[in-house]
Structures are given as C-alpha cells and as structure tokens.
Coordinates of C-alpha atoms (C1' of nucleotides) in Angstrom, one line a residue:
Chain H
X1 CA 0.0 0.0 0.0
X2 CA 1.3 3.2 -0.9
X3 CA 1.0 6.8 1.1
X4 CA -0.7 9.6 -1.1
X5 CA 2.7 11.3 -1.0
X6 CA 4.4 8.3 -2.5
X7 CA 1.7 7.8 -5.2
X8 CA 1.9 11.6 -6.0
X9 CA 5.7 10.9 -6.8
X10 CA 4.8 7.9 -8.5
X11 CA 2.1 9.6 -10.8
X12 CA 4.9 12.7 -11.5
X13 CA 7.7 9.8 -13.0
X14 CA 4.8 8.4 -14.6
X15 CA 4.0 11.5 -16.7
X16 CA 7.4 12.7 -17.1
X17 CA 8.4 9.4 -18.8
X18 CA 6.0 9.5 -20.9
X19 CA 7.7 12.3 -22.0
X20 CA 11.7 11.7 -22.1
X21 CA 12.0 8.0 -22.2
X22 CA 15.0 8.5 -20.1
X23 CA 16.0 8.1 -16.4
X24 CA 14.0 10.8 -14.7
X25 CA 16.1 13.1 -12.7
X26 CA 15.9 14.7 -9.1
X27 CA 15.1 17.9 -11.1
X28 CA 12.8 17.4 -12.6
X29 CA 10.5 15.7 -10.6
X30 CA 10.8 18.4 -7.9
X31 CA 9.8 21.0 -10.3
X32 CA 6.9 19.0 -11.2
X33 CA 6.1 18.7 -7.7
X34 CA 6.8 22.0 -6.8
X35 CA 9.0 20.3 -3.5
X36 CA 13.2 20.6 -3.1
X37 CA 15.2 18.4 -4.8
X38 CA 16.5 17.4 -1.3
X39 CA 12.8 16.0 -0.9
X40 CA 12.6 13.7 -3.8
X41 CA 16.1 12.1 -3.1
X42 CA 14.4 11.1 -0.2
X43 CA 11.5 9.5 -1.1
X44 CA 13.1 8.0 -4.3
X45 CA 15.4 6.0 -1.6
X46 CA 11.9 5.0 -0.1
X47 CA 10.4 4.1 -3.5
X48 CA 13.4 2.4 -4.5
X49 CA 13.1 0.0 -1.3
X50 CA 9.7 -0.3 -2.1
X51 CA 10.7 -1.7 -5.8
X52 CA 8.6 0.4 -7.8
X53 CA 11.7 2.7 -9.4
X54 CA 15.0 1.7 -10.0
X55 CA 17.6 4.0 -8.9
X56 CA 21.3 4.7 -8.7
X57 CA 22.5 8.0 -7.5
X58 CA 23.5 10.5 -9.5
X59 CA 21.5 8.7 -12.4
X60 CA 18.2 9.3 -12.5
X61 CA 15.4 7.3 -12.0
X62 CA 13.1 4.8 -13.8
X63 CA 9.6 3.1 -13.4
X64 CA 9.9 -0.4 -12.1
X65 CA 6.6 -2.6 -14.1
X66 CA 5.2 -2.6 -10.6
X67 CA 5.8 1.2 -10.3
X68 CA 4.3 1.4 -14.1
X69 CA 1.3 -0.6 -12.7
X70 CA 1.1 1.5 -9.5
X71 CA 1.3 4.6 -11.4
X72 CA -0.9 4.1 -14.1
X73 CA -3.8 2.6 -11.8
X74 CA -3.3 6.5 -10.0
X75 CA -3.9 8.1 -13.7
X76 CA -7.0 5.8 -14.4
X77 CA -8.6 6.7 -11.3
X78 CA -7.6 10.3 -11.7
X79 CA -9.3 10.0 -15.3
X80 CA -12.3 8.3 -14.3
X81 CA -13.4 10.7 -11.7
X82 CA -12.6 13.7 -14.1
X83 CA -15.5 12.3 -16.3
X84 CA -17.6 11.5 -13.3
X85 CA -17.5 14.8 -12.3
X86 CA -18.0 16.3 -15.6
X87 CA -21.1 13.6 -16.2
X88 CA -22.9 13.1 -13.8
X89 CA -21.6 16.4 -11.5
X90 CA -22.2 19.2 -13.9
X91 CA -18.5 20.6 -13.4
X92 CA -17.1 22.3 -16.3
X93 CA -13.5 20.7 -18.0
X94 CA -11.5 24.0 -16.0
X95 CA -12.9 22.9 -12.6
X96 CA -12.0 18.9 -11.9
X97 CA -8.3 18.6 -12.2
X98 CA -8.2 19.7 -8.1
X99 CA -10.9 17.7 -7.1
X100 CA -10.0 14.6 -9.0
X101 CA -6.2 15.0 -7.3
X102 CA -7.8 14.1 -4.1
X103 CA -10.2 11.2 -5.4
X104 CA -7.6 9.5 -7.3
X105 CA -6.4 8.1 -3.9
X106 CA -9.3 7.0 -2.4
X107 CA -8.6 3.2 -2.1
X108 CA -11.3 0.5 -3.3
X109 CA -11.1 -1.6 -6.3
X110 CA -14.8 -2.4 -5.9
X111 CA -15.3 1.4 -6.3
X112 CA -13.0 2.4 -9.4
X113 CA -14.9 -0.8 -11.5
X114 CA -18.2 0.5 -10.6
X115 CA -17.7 3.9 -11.4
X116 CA -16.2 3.0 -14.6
X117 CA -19.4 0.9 -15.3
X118 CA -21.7 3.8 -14.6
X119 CA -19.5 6.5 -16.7
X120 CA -20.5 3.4 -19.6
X121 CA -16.4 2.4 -19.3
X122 CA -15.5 5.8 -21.3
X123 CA -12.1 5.6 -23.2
X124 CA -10.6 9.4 -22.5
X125 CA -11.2 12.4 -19.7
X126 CA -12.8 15.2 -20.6
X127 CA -9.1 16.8 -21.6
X128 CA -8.8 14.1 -24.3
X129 CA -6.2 12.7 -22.2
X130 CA -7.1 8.4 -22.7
X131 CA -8.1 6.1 -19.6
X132 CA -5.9 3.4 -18.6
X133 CA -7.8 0.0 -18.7
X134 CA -7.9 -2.3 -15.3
X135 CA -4.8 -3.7 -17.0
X136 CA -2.9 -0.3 -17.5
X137 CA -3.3 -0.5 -21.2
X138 CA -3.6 3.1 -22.5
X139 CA -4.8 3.4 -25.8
X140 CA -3.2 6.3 -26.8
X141 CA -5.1 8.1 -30.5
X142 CA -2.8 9.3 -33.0
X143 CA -2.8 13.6 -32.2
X144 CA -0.6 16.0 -33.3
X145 CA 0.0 19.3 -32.0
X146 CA -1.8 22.2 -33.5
X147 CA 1.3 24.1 -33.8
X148 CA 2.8 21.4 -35.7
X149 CA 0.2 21.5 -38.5
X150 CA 1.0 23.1 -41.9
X151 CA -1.2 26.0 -43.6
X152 CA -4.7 24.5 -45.1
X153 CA -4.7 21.2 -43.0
X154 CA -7.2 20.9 -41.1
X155 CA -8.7 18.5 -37.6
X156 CA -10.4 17.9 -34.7
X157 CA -9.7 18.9 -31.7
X158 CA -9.0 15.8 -29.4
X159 CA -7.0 17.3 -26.4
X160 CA -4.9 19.6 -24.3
X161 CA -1.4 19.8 -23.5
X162 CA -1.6 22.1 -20.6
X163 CA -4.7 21.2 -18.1
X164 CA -4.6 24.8 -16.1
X165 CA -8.0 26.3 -15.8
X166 CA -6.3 29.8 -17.2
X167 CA -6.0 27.5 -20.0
X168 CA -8.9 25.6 -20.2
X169 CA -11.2 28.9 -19.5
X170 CA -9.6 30.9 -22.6
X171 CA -10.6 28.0 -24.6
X172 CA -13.8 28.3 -23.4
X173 CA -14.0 31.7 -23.8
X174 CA -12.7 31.5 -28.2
X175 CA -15.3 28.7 -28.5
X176 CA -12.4 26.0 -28.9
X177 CA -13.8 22.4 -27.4
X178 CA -13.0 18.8 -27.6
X179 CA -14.5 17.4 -31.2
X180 CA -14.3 21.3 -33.1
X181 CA -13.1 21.4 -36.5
X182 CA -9.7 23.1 -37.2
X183 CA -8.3 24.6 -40.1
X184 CA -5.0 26.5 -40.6
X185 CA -5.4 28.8 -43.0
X186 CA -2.0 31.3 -42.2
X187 CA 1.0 31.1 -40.5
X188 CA 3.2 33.8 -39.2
X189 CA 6.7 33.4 -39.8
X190 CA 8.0 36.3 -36.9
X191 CA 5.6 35.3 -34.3
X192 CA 4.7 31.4 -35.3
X193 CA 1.0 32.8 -34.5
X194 CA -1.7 31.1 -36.9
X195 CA -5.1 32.4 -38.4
X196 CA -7.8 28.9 -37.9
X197 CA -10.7 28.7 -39.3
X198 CA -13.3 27.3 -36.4
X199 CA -16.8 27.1 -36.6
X200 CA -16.8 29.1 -40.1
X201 CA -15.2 31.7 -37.8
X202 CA -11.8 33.3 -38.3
X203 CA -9.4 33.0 -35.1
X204 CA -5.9 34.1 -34.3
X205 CA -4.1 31.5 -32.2
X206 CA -1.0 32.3 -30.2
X207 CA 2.2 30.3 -30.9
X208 CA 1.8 29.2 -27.0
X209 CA -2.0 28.0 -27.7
X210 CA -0.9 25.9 -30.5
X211 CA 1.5 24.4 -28.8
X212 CA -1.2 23.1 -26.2
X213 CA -3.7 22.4 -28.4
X214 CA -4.2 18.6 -29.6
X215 CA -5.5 17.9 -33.1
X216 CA -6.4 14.5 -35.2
X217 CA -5.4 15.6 -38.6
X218 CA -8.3 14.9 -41.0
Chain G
X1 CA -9.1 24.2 7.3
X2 CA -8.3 20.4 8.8
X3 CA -6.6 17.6 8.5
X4 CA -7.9 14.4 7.9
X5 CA -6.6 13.4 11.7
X6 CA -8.6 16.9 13.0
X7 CA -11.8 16.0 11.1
X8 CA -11.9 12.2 12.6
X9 CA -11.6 13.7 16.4
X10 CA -14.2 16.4 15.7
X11 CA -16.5 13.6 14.1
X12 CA -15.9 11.1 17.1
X13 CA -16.9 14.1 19.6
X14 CA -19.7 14.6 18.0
X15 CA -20.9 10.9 17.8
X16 CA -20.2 10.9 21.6
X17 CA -21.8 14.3 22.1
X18 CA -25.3 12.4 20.2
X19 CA -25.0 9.9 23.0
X20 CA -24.2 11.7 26.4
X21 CA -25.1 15.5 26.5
X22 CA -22.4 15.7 29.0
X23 CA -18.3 16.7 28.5
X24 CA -16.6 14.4 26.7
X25 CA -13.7 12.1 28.6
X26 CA -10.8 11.5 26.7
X27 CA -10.6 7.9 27.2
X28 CA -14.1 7.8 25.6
X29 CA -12.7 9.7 22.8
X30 CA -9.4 7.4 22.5
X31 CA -11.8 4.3 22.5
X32 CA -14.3 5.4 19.9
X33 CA -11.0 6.0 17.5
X34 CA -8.7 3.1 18.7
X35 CA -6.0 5.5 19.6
X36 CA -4.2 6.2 23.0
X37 CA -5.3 8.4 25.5
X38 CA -2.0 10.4 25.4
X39 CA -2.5 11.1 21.9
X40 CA -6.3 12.6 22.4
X41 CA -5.0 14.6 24.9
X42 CA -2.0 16.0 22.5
X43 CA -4.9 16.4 19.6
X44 CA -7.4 18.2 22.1
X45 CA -5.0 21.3 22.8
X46 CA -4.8 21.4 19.2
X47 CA -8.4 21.2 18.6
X48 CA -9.0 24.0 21.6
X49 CA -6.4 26.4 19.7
X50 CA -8.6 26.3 16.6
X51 CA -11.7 26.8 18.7
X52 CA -13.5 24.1 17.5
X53 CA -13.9 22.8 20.8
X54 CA -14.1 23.7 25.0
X55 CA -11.7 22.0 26.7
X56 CA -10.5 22.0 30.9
X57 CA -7.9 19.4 31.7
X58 CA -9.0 17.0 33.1
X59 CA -12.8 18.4 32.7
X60 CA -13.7 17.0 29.2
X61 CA -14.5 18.0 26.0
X62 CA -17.6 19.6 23.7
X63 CA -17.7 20.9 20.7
X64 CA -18.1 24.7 19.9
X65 CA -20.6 26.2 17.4
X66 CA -18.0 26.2 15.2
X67 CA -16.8 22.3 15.8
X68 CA -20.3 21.5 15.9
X69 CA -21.0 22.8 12.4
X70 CA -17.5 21.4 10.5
X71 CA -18.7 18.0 12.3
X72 CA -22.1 17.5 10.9
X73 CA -20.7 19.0 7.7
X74 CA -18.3 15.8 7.7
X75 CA -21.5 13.8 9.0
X76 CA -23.2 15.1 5.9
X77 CA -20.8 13.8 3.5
X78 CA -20.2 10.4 4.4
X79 CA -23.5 10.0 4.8
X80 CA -24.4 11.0 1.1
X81 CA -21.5 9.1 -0.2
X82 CA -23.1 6.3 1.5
X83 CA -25.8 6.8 -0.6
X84 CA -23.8 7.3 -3.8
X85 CA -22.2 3.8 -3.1
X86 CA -25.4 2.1 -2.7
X87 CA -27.8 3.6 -5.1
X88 CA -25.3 4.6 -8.0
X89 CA -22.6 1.8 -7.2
X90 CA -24.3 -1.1 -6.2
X91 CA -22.9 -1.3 -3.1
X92 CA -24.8 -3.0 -0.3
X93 CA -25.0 -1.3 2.9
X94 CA -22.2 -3.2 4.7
X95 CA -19.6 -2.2 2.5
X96 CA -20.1 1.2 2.1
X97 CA -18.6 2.3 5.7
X98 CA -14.6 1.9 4.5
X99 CA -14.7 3.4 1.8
X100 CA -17.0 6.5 2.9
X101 CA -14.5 7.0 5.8
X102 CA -12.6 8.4 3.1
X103 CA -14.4 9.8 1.2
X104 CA -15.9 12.3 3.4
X105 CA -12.3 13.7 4.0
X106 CA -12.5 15.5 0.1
X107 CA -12.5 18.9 -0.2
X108 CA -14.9 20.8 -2.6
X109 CA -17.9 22.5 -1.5
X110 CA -19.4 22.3 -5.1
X111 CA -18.4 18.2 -5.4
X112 CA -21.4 17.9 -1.9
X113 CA -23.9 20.0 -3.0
X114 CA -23.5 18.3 -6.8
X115 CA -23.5 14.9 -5.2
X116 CA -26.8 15.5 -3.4
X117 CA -28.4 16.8 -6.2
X118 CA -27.5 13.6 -7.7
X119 CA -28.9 11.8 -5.2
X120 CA -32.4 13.7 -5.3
X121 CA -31.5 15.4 -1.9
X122 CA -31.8 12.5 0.3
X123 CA -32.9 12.6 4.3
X124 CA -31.4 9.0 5.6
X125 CA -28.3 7.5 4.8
X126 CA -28.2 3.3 3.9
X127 CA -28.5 2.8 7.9
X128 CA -31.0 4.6 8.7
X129 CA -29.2 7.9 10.1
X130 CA -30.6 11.3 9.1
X131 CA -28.2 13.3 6.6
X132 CA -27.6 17.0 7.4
X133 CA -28.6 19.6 5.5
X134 CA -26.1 22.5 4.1
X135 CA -27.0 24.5 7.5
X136 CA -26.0 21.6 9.8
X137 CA -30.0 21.2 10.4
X138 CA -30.5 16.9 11.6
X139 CA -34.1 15.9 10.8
X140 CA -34.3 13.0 13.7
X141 CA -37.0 10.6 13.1
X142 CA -38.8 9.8 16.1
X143 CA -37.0 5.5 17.1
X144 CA -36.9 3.4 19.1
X145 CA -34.7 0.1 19.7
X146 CA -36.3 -3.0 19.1
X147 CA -35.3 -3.6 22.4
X148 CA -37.8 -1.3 24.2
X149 CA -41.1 -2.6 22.6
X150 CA -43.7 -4.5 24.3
X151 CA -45.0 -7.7 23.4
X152 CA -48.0 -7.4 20.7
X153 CA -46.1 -3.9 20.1
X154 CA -45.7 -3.7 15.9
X155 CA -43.5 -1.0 13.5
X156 CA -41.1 -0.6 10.6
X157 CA -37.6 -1.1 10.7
X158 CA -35.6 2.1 10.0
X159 CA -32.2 2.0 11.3
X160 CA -29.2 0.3 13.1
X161 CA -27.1 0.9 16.0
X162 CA -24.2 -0.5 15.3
X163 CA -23.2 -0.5 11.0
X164 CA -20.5 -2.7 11.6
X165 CA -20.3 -5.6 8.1
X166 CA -21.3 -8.0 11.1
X167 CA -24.2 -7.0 12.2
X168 CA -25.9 -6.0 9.0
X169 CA -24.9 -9.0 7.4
X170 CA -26.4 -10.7 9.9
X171 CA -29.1 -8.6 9.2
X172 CA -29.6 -9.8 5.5
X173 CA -29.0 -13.4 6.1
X174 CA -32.2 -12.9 8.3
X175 CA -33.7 -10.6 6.1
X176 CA -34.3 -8.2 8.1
X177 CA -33.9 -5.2 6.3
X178 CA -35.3 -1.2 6.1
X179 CA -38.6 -0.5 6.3
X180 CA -39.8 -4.1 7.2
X181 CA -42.8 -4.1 9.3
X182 CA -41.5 -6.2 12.5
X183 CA -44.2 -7.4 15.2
X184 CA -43.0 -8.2 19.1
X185 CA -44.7 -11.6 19.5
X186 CA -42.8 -12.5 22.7
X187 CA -40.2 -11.6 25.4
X188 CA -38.4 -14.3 27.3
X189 CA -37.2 -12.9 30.5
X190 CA -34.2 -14.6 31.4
X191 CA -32.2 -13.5 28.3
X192 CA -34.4 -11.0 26.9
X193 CA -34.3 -12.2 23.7
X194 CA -37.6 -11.6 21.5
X195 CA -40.1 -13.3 19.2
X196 CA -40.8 -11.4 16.1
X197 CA -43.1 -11.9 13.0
X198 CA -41.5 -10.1 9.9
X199 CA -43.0 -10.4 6.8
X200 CA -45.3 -13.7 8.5
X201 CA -42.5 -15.4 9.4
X202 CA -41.0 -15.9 13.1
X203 CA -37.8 -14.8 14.4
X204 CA -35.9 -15.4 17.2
X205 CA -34.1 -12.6 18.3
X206 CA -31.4 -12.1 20.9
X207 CA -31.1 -9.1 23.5
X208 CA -27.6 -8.0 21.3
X209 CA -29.5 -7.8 17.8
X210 CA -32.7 -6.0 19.3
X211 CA -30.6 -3.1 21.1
X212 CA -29.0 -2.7 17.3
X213 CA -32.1 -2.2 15.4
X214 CA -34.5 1.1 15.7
X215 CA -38.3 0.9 14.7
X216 CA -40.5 3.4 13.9
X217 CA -43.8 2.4 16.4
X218 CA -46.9 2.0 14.6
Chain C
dA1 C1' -10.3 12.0 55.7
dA2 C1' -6.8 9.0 54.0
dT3 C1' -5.6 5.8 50.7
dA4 C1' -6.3 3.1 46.6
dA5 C1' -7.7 3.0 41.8
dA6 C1' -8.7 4.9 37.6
dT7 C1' -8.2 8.7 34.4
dT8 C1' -5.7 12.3 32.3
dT9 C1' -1.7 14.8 31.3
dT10 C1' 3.2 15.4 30.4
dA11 C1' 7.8 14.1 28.8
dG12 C1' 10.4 12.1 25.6
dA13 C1' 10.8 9.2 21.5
dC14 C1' 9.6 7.7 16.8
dT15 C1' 7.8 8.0 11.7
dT16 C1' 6.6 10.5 7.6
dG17 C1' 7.4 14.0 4.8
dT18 C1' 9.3 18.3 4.3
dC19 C1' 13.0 22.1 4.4
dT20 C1' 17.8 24.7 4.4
dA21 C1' 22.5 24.6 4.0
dA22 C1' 26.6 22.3 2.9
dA23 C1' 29.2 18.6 0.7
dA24 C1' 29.8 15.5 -3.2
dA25 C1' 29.4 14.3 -7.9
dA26 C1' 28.6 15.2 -12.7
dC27 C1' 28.7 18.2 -16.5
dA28 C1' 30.5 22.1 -19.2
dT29 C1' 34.1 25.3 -20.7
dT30 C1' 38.2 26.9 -21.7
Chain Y
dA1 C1' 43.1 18.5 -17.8
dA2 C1' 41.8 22.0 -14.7
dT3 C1' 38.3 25.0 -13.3
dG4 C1' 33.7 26.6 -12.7
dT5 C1' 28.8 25.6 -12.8
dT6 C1' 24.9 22.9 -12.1
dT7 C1' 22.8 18.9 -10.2
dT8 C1' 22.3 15.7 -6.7
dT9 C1' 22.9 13.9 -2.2
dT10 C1' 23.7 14.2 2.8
dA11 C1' 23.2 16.2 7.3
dG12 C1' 20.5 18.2 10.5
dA13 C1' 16.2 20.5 11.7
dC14 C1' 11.1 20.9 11.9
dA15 C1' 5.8 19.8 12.1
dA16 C1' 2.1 16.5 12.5
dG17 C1' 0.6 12.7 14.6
dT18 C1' 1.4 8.8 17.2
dC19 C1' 3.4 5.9 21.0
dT20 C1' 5.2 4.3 25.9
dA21 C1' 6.2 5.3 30.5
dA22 C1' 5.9 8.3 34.3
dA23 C1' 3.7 12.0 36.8
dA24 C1' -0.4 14.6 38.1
dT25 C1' -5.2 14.8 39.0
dT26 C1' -9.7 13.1 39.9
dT27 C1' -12.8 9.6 41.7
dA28 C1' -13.9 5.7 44.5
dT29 C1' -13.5 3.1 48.8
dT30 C1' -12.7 2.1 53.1

DNA sequence: AATAAATTTTAGACTTGTCTAAAAAACATT
DNA sequence: AATGTTTTTTAGACAAGTCTAAAATTTATT
C-alpha cells in the first residue's frame, strides 16, 4: 500500500516518462512537484526499497513494471473521476483537475470498477487525455499538436497539453472544445501565431496555444 | 481548514456528544477511534487552539458552534456518499462504511452539493441515520430500539445501531432489512431475547441484535 | 479523611514528509 | 586537464501525529 505522498511521486515519473524515455532526474521531478530536490532524493530512496523505481545515485530514476502498474492505476482513477465529475456532476472541464487530485487516492477496487461501469467504461477524460484500462493499457489516439500542423490542414480537436484552468477557461472563452473542426489557413513566420478557421469563424491563435492544443489531422 | 486526523476527532466528539449531552472524557474519545489516551490529549489542545472545541484538563470535551458545524458537515458527506455507493454503485449497505471513511475527508464545497443533487436530496443515509442539510440542520426521526417494545407492540424497521459488516450482514441473512414491518410476539425474560413476525414469518431474536435495530412504532 | 484505583496529562521518542545549508558528484568550458 | 557551474545527495532540523512510560489529578473506597 502506498501513502498519497508516495503515489503523487509515482504519478509525477509516470508522466514525465512519458515524455523523455530517459531516467528521470531529481530535477525534474521536484519541479513537477513544486517540493526541493533534497525531498525527492528522499523518497526516491523509499520508493526504490519499495521496488517500484529503480535507482542509482547521481543517475536518475526509472519506473519499475510494478511502479508502471502502480502509477498508471493512479492516472486511471484520476481520469475516471474527471469524467464523473463532468457527467454526472455538472462541473465544467476547467474545474475537476483539483478535485479529481484528491479522489484519485481514495482506495477500493470495488469502487473504481463501478464507477467506470456507470460513466458506460468511457475511453478518454474530458481533456482528451485516454483512460488506462484495469490492466494499464492506455490506448493512446494518433494527435498531433496544433502548432505542428501546416497551412490549409485541417482537424479535430482531441485534447490539451496544458490542463490549467487559465487554460482551459480561454478555450472556453474562443469557443475551442474537444470534437471542433480546425483549419490553418496562415501562419506567421515572426511570431509562429496562426489564423484557424473554427466554426466558419476566423481566429488568431498564439504560438503558445498551439502548442497546447491537440489535433487529429483529418 | 483540517486535517484528515482533525476532522476524525471532531466527528468522534460529535458521535459521543449524540450519546451523552455531558463533556466528553478523553478515554471515551481514544476508545471510539482506537488510539491512545496520550494522543487525544495531545490532539485536544490542538483542537482547543482552533476553537472548534471547550476543553478544561481533566474536565472534558464539547464541541463549539463552530466544531459543531465542521462535524455535521463531515457527518453530511459520508453519509451521502453512502448513498452514492449504494444507489449509483451497487454497493450493499455493509460495505459502504470503509470506503465512505474516506471519502468524506474531500474537499470541494461544489463536489457535496452536486452529489446531493445527484442523489435527489436525500434525508437517511443506507442505515438509517438522518443526513444533514447545508445549514448543519438533523431531521431526527422519532426511534426506538427493538429492544424497548412491548410484546404485541408492531412497527417498521428504520435504522441500526451499530453499522459494523457483522451485524448488518447478519441482518440480511435474516432478512431483516429497512422498512420491514416487524411485530413483538414474545419476550423471554431470562435473556431477553424476543419473538418477532416479519413479513409472516417468526424470528428469534437475541437481547444483542434488538438493542441494534431502531423501529418506527406503529 | 486517607488511601487506593482509575483517568488524564506530560515528557520524551519515533515516523513520515518536508525544508535549508553544505558537501559531493557530474557536467561544461576553456 | 583544470576550473567553474549545475545537479544531486547528505546532514540536521522541523511539524504533524502517534506511542510508551511516568507524573499529576480526579474519583472511589474504606
């Protein structure tokens, strides 16, 4: 059984390996959970007696398959109460991140199955972001940023890079949701901002927004 | 704002408070959470600090208005998540105790008064117990034990003493559940254990299960 | 009222998780 | 290769919450 400090630290490698396919260092795992590098050095010691990283000093740290497991359990049930409380709570995409921190450690298999049966076993969160199945399979959709996208190609919307309410909320506020049709039609070279074309309506889209903003190419 | 260790002690006092009217020891306090005396002691000044409770050494304990309110406020959640386990999970009412224990420990305003909503507002909990409204307000049913009624004395079964798996499975292997009409048929006096006719068929019932089970008289 | 018994509090220690400051190792640069 | 810079680890301290053992207080009993 794991503390919720010690999952929080296992959720952090989880996401930033996911990212860098490397070891992890002390770094960066303290920036991503705004603690002291002092801190995680000590509880990677903990986690690495616990055999769920692997660890040598100095090097950096990796995800033992337990550790994958732990961690990846922590994101499903982080997930599955995201679209709970967008569902069946009426909370908007900006508010649940906080709330679904908390939940995710609530401990009861019984409970995560059964939720997942009443949310009709959904495949992604309400970000886009996919739900791991009991078995940690993630079935991750083929996205591309919108930033990455070349003038006149066009997709949907399928997810978001940065979860932040600031973020989520200016979405909101342009009319940009989950399933909206995207096309580029210019690209700045000096600012790498981009005109879209959403909802027959013209947009201008920040280099920062694009790079955020997840699109299946269509 | 209070830790998960502060809300349990305010809870507990408040359970005890139901029970005694009187100041509340800190052995009684130490029993009711399976901790040591020492330790309620240490919690107690902390608890005084805050002002959430009166406190004279070796004089007791009771809750202030302001304990009293953050404890029925806890009250008031685990007691709708017990309904969310049972009526949206498919829990049955003696598992739902674990995991609302901490569940009620979440903090979002929003996620309770969503939830009940959910729920259709709900007055009584899986066991029987009244839920608190958002104002702290406890609509008590007028109960009495099984234990207390007369012989030829008849009424509906509403709640339980004592939620503990044991007991209420007990409970459903007898089928004895809420809102069955139960009918005193007779007392034996030398271990007060009872006759009763529930749905036409007769029970024997011992002294321990009657002081656990609360009728409505009819 | 004096003594015994039970309850409550204090004192000191331990665990978990955090921090600051300093030391050690790794990396970068000339 | 030597030096400086950054990263990482260690050492020591602290807060929350718990414990055991001992002291203080209250309650019960003779």
């Amino acid at each position: 059984m794991f503390s919720q400090a010690e999952e929080n630290y296992l959720k952090a490698i989880y996401h930033l390996e996911s990212d860098s396919k490397e070891g992890i260092s002390t770094n960066a795992i303290a920036k991503s959970l705004a603690t002291k590098a002092s801190s995680v050095s000590d509880m990677i010691k903990k986690l690495s007696d616990k055999e769920v990283v692997l660890y040598k000093k100095y090097k950096g740290v990796t995800l033992t398959e337990l550790g994958e497991k732990t961690a990846t359990n922590i994101v499903r049930k982080h997930r599955l109460w995201e679209v709970f409380l967008v569902e069946k709570l009426n909370f908007s995409w900006d508010e649940v991140h906080d709330v679904a921190e908390q939940l995710e450690h609530i401990k009861s298999q019984k409970l995560i199955n059964q939720l997942d049966a009443l949310l009709g076993f959904p495949t992604h969160d309400p970000h886009g972001d996919p739900i791991p199945d009991k078995d940690g399979f993630v079935n991750a959709i083929d996205k591309s940023l919108l930033s990455t996208l070349n003038v006149d190609e066009a997709g949907v919307c399928v997810g978001v890079n940065d979860s932040s309410s600031d973020f989520l909320q200016f979405l909101d506020k342009k009319g940009i949701t989950l399933g909206k049709r995207i096309k580029v039609t210019e690209k700045e070279d000096f600012d790498d901002s981009l005109s879209i074309l959403i909802d027959d309506k013209k947009l201008s889209i920040s280099n920062k927004i694009a790079n955020n903003l997840y699109i299946k190419k269509s």
